[in-house]
Coordinates of C-alpha atoms in Angstrom, one line a residue:
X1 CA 0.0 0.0 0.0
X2 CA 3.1 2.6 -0.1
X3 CA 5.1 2.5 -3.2
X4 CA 8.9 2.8 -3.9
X5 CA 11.4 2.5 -6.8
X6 CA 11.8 -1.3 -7.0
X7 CA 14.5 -2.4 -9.6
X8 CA 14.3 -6.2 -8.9
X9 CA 11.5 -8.4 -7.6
X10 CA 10.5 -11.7 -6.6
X11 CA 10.9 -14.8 -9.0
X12 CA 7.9 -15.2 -11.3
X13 CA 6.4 -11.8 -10.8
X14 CA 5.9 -8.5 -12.5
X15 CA 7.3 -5.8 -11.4
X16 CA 6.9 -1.6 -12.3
X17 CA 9.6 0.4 -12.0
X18 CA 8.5 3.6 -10.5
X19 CA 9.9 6.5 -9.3
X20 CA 8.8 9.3 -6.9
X21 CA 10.4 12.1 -6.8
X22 CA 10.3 14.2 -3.1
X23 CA 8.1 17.7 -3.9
X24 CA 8.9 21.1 -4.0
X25 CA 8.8 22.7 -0.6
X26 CA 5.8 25.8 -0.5
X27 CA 5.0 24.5 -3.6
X28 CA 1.2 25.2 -4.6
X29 CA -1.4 24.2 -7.1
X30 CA 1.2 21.1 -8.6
X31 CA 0.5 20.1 -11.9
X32 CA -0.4 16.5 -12.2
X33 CA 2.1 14.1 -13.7
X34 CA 0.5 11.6 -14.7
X35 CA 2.3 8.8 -16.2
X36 CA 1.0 5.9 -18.3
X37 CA 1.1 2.1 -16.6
X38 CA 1.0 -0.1 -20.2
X39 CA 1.1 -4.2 -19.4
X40 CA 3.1 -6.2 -21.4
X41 CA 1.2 -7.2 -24.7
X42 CA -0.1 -10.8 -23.8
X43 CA -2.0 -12.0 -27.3
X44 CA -4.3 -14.2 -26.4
X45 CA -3.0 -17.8 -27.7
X46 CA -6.1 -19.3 -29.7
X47 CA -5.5 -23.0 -31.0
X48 CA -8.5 -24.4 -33.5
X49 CA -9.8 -27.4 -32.7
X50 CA -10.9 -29.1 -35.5
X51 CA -13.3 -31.9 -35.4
X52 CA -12.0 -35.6 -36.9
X53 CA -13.4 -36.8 -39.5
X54 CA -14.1 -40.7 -39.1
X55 CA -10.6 -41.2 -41.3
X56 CA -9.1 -39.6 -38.6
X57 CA -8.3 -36.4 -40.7
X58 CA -9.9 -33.1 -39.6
X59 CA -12.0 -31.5 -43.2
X60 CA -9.5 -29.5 -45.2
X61 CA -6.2 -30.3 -43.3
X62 CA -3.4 -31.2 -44.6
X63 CA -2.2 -35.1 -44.2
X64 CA -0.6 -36.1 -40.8
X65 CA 2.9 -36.2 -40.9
X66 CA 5.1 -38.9 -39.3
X67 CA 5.7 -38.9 -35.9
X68 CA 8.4 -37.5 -34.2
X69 CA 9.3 -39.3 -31.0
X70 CA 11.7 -36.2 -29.5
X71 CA 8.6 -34.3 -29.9
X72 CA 6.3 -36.6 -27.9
X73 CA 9.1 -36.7 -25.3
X74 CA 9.2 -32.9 -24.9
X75 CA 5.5 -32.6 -24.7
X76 CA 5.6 -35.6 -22.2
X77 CA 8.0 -33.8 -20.0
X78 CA 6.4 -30.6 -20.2
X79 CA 2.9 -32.4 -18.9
X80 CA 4.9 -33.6 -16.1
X81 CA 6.2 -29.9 -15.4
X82 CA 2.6 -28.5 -15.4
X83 CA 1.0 -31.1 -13.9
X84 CA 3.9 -30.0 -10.9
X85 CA 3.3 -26.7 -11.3
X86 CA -0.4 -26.7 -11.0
X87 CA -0.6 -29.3 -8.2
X88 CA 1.8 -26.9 -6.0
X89 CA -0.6 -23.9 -7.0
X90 CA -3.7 -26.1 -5.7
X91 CA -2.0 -27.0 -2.5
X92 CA -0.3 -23.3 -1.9
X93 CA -3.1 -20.9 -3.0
X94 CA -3.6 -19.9 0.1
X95 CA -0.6 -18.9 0.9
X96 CA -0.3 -16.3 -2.3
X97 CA -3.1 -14.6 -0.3
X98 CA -0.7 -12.1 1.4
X99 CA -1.3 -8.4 2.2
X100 CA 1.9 -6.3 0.6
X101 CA 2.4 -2.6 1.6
X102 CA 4.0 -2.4 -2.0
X103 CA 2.8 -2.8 -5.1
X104 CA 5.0 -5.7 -6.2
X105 CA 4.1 -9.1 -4.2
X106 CA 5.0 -10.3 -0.6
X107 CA 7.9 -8.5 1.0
X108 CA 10.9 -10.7 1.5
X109 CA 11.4 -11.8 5.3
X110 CA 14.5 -9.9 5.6
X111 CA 12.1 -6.7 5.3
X112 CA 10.1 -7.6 8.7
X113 CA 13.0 -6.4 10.4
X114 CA 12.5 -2.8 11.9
X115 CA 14.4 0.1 10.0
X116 CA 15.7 3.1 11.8
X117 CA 13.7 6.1 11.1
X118 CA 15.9 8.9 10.7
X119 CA 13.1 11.7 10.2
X120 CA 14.1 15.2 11.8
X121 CA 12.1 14.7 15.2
X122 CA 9.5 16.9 17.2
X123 CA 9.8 16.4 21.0
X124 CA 7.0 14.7 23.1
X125 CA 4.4 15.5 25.8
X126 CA 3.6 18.7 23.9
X127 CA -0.4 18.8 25.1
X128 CA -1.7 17.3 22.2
X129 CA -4.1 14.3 22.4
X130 CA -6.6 12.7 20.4
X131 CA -10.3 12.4 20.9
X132 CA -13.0 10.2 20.0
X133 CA -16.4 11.6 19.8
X134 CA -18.9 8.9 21.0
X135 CA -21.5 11.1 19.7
X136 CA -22.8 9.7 16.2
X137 CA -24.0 13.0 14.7
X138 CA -26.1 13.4 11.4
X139 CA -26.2 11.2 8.4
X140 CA -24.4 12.6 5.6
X141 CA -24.3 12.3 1.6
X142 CA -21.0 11.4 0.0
X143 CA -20.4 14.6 -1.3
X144 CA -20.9 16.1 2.2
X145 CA -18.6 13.7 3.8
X146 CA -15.6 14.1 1.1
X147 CA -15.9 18.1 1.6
X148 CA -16.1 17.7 5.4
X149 CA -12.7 15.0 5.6
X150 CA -10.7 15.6 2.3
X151 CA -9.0 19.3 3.6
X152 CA -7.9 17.4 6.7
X153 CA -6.2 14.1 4.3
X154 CA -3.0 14.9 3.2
X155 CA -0.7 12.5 1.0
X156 CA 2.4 11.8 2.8
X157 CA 6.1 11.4 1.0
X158 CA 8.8 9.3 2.5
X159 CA 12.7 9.4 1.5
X160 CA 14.7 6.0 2.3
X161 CA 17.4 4.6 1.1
X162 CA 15.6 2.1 -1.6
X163 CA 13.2 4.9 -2.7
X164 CA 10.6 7.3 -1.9
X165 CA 7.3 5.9 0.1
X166 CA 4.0 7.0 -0.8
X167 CA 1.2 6.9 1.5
X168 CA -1.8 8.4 3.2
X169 CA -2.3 10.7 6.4
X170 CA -5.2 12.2 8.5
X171 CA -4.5 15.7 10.1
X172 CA -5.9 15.1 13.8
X173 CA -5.3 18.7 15.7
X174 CA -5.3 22.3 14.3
X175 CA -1.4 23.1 15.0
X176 CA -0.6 20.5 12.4
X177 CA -0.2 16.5 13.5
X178 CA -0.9 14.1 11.5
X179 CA -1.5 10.3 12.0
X180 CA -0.5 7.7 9.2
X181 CA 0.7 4.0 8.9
X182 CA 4.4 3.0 10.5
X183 CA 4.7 1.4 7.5
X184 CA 4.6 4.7 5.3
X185 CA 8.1 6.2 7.5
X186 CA 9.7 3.3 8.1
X187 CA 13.3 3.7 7.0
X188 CA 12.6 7.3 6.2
X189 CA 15.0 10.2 6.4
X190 CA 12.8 13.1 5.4
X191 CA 8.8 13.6 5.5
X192 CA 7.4 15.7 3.3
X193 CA 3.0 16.4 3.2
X194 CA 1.1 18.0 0.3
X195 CA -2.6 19.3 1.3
X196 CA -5.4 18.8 -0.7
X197 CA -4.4 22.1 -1.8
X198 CA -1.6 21.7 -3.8
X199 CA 0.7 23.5 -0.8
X200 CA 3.7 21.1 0.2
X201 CA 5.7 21.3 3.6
X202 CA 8.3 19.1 5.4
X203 CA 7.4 17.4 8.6
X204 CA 8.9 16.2 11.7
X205 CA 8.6 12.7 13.2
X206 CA 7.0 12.8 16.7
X207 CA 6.5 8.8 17.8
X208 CA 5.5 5.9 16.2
X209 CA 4.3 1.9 17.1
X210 CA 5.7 -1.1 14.6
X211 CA 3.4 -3.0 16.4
X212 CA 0.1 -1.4 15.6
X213 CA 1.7 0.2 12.5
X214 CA 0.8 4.0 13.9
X215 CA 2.9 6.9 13.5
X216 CA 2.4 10.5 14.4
X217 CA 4.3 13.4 12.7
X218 CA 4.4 17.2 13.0
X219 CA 3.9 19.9 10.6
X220 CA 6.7 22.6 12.0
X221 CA 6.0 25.8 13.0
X222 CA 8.0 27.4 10.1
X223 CA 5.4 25.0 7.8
X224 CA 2.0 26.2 9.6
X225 CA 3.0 30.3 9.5
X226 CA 1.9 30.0 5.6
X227 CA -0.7 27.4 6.8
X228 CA -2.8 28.7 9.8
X229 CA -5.2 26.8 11.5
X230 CA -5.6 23.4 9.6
X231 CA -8.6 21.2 9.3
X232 CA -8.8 18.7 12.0
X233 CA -10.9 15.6 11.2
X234 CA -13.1 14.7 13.3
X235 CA -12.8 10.7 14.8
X236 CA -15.6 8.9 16.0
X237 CA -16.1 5.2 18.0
X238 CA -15.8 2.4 15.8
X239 CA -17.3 0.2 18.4
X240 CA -20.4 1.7 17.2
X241 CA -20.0 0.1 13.6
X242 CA -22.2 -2.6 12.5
X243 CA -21.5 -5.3 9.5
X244 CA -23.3 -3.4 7.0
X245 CA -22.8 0.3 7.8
X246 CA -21.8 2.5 4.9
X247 CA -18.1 3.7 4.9
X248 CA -15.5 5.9 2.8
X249 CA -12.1 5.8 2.3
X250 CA -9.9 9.1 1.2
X251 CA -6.0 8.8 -0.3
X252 CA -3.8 8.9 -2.9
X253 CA -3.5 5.5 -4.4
X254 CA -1.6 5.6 -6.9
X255 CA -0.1 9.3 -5.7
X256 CA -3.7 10.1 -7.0
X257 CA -4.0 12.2 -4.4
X258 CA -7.9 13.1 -3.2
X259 CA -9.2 9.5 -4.7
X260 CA -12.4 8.7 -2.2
X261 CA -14.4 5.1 -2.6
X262 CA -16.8 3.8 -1.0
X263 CA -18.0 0.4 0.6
X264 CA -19.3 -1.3 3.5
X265 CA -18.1 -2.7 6.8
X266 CA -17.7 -6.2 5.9
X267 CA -16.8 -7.4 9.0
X268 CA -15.7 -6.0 13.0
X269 CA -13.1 -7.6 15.2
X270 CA -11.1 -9.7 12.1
X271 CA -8.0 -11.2 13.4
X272 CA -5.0 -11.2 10.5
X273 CA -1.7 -12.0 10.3
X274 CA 0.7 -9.0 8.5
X275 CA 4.4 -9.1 9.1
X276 CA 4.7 -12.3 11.2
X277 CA 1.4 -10.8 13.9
X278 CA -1.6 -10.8 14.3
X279 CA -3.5 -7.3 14.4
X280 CA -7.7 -6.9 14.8
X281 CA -9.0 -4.8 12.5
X282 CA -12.0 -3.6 10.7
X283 CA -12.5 -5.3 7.1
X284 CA -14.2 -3.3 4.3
X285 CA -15.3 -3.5 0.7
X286 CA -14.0 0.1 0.2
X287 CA -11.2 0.0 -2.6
X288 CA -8.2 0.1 -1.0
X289 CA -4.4 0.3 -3.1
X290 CA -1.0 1.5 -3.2
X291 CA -1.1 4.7 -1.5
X292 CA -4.0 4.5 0.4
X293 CA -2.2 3.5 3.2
X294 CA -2.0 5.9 6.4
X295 CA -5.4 7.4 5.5
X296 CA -8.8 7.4 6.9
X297 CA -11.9 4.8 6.7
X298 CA -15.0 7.0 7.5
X299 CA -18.6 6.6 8.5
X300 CA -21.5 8.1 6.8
X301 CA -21.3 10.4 9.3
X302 CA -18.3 12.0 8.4
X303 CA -15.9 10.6 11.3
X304 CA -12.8 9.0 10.7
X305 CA -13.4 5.2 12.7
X306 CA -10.3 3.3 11.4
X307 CA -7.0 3.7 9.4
X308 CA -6.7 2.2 6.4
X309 CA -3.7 -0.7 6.7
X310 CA -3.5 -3.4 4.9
X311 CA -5.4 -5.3 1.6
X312 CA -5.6 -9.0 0.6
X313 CA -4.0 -9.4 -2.6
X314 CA -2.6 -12.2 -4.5
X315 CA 0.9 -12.8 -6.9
X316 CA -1.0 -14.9 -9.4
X317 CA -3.3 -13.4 -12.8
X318 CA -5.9 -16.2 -12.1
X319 CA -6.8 -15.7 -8.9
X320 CA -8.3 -12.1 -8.3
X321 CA -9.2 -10.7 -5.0
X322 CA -11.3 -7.7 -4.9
X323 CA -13.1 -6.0 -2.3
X324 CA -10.8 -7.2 0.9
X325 CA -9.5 -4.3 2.7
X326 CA -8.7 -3.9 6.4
X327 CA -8.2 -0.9 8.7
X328 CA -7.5 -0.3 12.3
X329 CA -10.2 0.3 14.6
X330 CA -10.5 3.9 15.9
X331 CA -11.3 2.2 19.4
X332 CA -7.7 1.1 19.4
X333 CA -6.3 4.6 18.1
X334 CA -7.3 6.7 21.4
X335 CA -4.7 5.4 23.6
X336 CA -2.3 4.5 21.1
X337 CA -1.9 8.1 20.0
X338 CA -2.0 9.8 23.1
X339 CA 0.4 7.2 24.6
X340 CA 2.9 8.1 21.7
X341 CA 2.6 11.8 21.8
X342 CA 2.6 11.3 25.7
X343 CA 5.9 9.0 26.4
X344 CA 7.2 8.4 22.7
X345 CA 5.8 4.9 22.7
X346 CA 3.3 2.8 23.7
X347 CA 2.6 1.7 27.0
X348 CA 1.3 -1.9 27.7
X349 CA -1.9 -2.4 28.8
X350 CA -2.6 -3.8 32.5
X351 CA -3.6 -7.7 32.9
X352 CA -7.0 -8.4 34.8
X353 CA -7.0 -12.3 35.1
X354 CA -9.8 -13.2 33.6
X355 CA -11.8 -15.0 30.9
X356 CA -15.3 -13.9 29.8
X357 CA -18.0 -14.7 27.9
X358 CA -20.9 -12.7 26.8
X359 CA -24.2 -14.3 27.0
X360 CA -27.9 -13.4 27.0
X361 CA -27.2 -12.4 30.7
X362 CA -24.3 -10.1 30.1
X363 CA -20.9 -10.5 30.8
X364 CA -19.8 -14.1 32.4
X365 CA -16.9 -14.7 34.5
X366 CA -15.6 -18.0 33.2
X367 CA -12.3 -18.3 34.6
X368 CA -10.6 -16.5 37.2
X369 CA -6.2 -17.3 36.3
X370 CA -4.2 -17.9 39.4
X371 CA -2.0 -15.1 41.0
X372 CA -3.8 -12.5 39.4
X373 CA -5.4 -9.1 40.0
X374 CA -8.9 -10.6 39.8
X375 CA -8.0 -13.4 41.8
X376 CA -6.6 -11.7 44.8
X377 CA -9.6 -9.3 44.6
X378 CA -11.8 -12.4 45.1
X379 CA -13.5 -12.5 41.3
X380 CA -15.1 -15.9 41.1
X381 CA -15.7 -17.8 37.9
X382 CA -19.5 -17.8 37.0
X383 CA -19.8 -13.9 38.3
X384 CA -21.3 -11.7 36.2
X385 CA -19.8 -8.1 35.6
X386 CA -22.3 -5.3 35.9
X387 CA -20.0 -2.5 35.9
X388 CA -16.3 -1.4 35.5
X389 CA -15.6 2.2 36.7
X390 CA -18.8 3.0 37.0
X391 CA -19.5 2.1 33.3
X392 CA -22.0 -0.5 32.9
X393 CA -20.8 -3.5 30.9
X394 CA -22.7 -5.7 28.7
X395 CA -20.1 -6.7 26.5
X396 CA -16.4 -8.0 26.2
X397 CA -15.9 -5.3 24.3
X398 CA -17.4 -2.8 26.8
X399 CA -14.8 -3.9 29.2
X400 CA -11.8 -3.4 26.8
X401 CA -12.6 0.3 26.0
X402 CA -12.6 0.2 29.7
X403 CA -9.0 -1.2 30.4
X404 CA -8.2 0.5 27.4
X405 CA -7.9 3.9 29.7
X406 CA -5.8 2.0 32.7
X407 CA -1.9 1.6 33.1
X408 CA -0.3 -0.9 35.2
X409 CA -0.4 0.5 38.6
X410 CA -4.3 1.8 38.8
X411 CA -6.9 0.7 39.8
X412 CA -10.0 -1.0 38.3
X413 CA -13.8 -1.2 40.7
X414 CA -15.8 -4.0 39.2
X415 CA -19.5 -4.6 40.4
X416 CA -20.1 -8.4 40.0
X417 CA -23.7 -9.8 40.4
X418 CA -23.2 -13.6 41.8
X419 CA -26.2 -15.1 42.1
X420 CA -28.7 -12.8 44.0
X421 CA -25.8 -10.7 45.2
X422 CA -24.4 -7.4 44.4
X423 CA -21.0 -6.9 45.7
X424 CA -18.3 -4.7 44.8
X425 CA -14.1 -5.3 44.2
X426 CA -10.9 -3.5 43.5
X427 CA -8.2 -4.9 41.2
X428 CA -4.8 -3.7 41.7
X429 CA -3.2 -4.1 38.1
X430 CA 0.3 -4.6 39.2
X431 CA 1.1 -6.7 35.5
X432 CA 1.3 -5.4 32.4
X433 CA -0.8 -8.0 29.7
X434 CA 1.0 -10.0 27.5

């Protein structure tokens, strides 16, 4: 999903040389360059079958000639190949099905190894946070939504050694951050963001997570004196998402900066595996390509709920996958953010002991893990939590946006209902979870 000059690629694939140059500095209203992707001429190979007539002859050829046994060998040995060939496809299809931040196949293994990001930085603990608004707000048109959210996308350019990385950001506060992918920096050495209009500025690196693929970066002052106030977009809860609910996606895929589609949430709380872990994340219809990456997945209500990551894609012509694209939650973002523009990095969230399973009752205790906050606190398995922090709990989830908000060291107040009791306990979160 970011792009880069690539002069080599994998065995068996094709690859596009591309190159991106860094823009101007203060430049304004750019003039597009747009340059013309042509595939290799594949003619279609057409063989005419012709029927045999009972002599054996098909009408009007010519007579067989004699048979040539070197030629029977060849074709033998080349059935054997295909037949190989084809049999490993069967068995490894599933494996060609392999989200790439680049536009030319599976990154080797070597490139899940972290690369320093040398990005001119911006200090920490600065006062800025991000907020989610748990308010859903008025339904609005796609028109609506893409005036609303495009000002506050910007399309984000990357210098590294092996090229220059394309991808996506969302400007989050009014003095200029901006939240992308960790994928779209990594490697980096200088950050420069063009604004939907036209008007291009180097930024500094404030933070980022490998982990949950976040970065946060900075838009100097020197950048916002010819800037002003920016547009901030607005985020909203993306535990408030059902499958079905309408969604947008703004980027530059391609570099074709401004680009919005549209889709639906396909799925909530999808588990997959990118760079050797395993991340949750929403799953959407919404196109999603090179580029888009960084950039925001918005409701119909014009509030950015996730970050648009990673795509299913596949190496092989024959085997097409449209419409799976993936993005992280904006439940997730809140303390991730904050946590990086806070300390630098993310802290770990605190371990509460416990397994749970929501049923038609609400939220069931099902096992309490030994030498652990809940267990010295006296949580029993088949309690049912009623409240966390004062917040009533219905859902696994519900508790998750609550420990979502606690370090190691607090303290959590669960109200438990066992049986025809109501009692109250404390949790001392001495460990961090795994």
């Amino acid at each position: 999903m970011t792009e880069r000059e690539q002069a080599g690629g994998l065995p068996g694939e094709i690859v596009e040389t591309y190159r991106a140059p860094l823009p101007e500095v203060g430049r304004r209203d750019p003039r597009e360059i747009v340059e013309s992707y042509r595939q290799p001429d594949r003619r279609e190979v057409v063989e005419v079958y012709r029927r045999a007539l009972p002599g054996g002859r098909a009408a009007g050829s010519p007579a067989p000639a004699a048979p040539d046994r070197r030629r029977r060998r060849r074709g033998f040995y080349r059935f054997l190949i295909c037949a190989a060939v084809l049999a490993g496809l069967a068995a490894g299809s599933r494996a060609v099905e392999y989200f790439a931040y680049r536009d030319y196949g599976p990154p080797p293994e070597e490139d899940y190894a972290s690369r320093e990001i040398t990005i001119p930085g911006w200090p920490v603990d600065q006062g800025a946070s991000l907020t989610l608004s748990r308010e859903r707000g008025e339904v609005l048109t796609a028109q609506e939504v893409y005036r609303r959210l495009n000002p506050a996308v910007v399309t984000v350019r990357c210098a590294a050694e092996d090229g220059v990385f394309v991808g996506t950001g969302v400007i989050f506060s009014a003095d200029g951050y901006i939240l992308t992918n960790y994928h779209v920096v990594r490697g980096g050495s200088g950050c420069y963001v063009t604004l939907d209009s036209g008007y291009t500025t180097e930024v500094r690196y404030v933070a980022g997570d490998e982990d949950s693929d976040l970065a946060v970066l900075k838009i100097p002052p020197e950048g916002l004196e010819a800037l002003g106030a920016l547009p901030a977009a607005p985020f909203g809860d993306s535990e408030q998402l059902v499958v079905g609910d309408p969604v947008y996606a703004i980027g530059a895929p391609r570099q074709l900066q401004g680009t919005l589609t549209n889709g639906i949430i396909s799925a909530i709380d999808r588990d997959i595996e990118v760079e050797g872990r395993t991340m949750t994340l929403l799953q959407t219809n919404a196109a999603l390509n090179s580029g888009n990456s960084g950039g925001p997945l918005i409701n119909e209500r014009g509030q950015v709920v996730g970050i648009n990551v990673a795509k299913y894609m596949s190496s092989w012509d024959w085997d097409s996958i449209e419409g799976l694209g993936f993005a992280i939650p904006s439940a997730q973002l809140e303390r991730i953010v904050n946590d990086l523009l806070k300390w630098g990095e993310v802290k770990p969230e605190p371990r509460l002991g416990i397994w749970v399973l929501t049923d038609e009752k609400g939220l069931l205790v099902q096992e309490v893990e030994p030498d652990t906050a809940a267990e010295a606190a006296g949580v029993r398995a088949g309690d049912y939590i009623v409240s966390a922090q004062g917040e009533d709990i219905r859902t696994n989830q519900d508790l998750f946006r609550v420990r979502r908000k606690l370090y190691v060291g607090d303290e959590l107040t669960l109200t438990l209902r066992r049986g025809e009791r109501t009692l109250e306990v404390t949790l001392e979160l001495d460990e961090a979870a795994e």
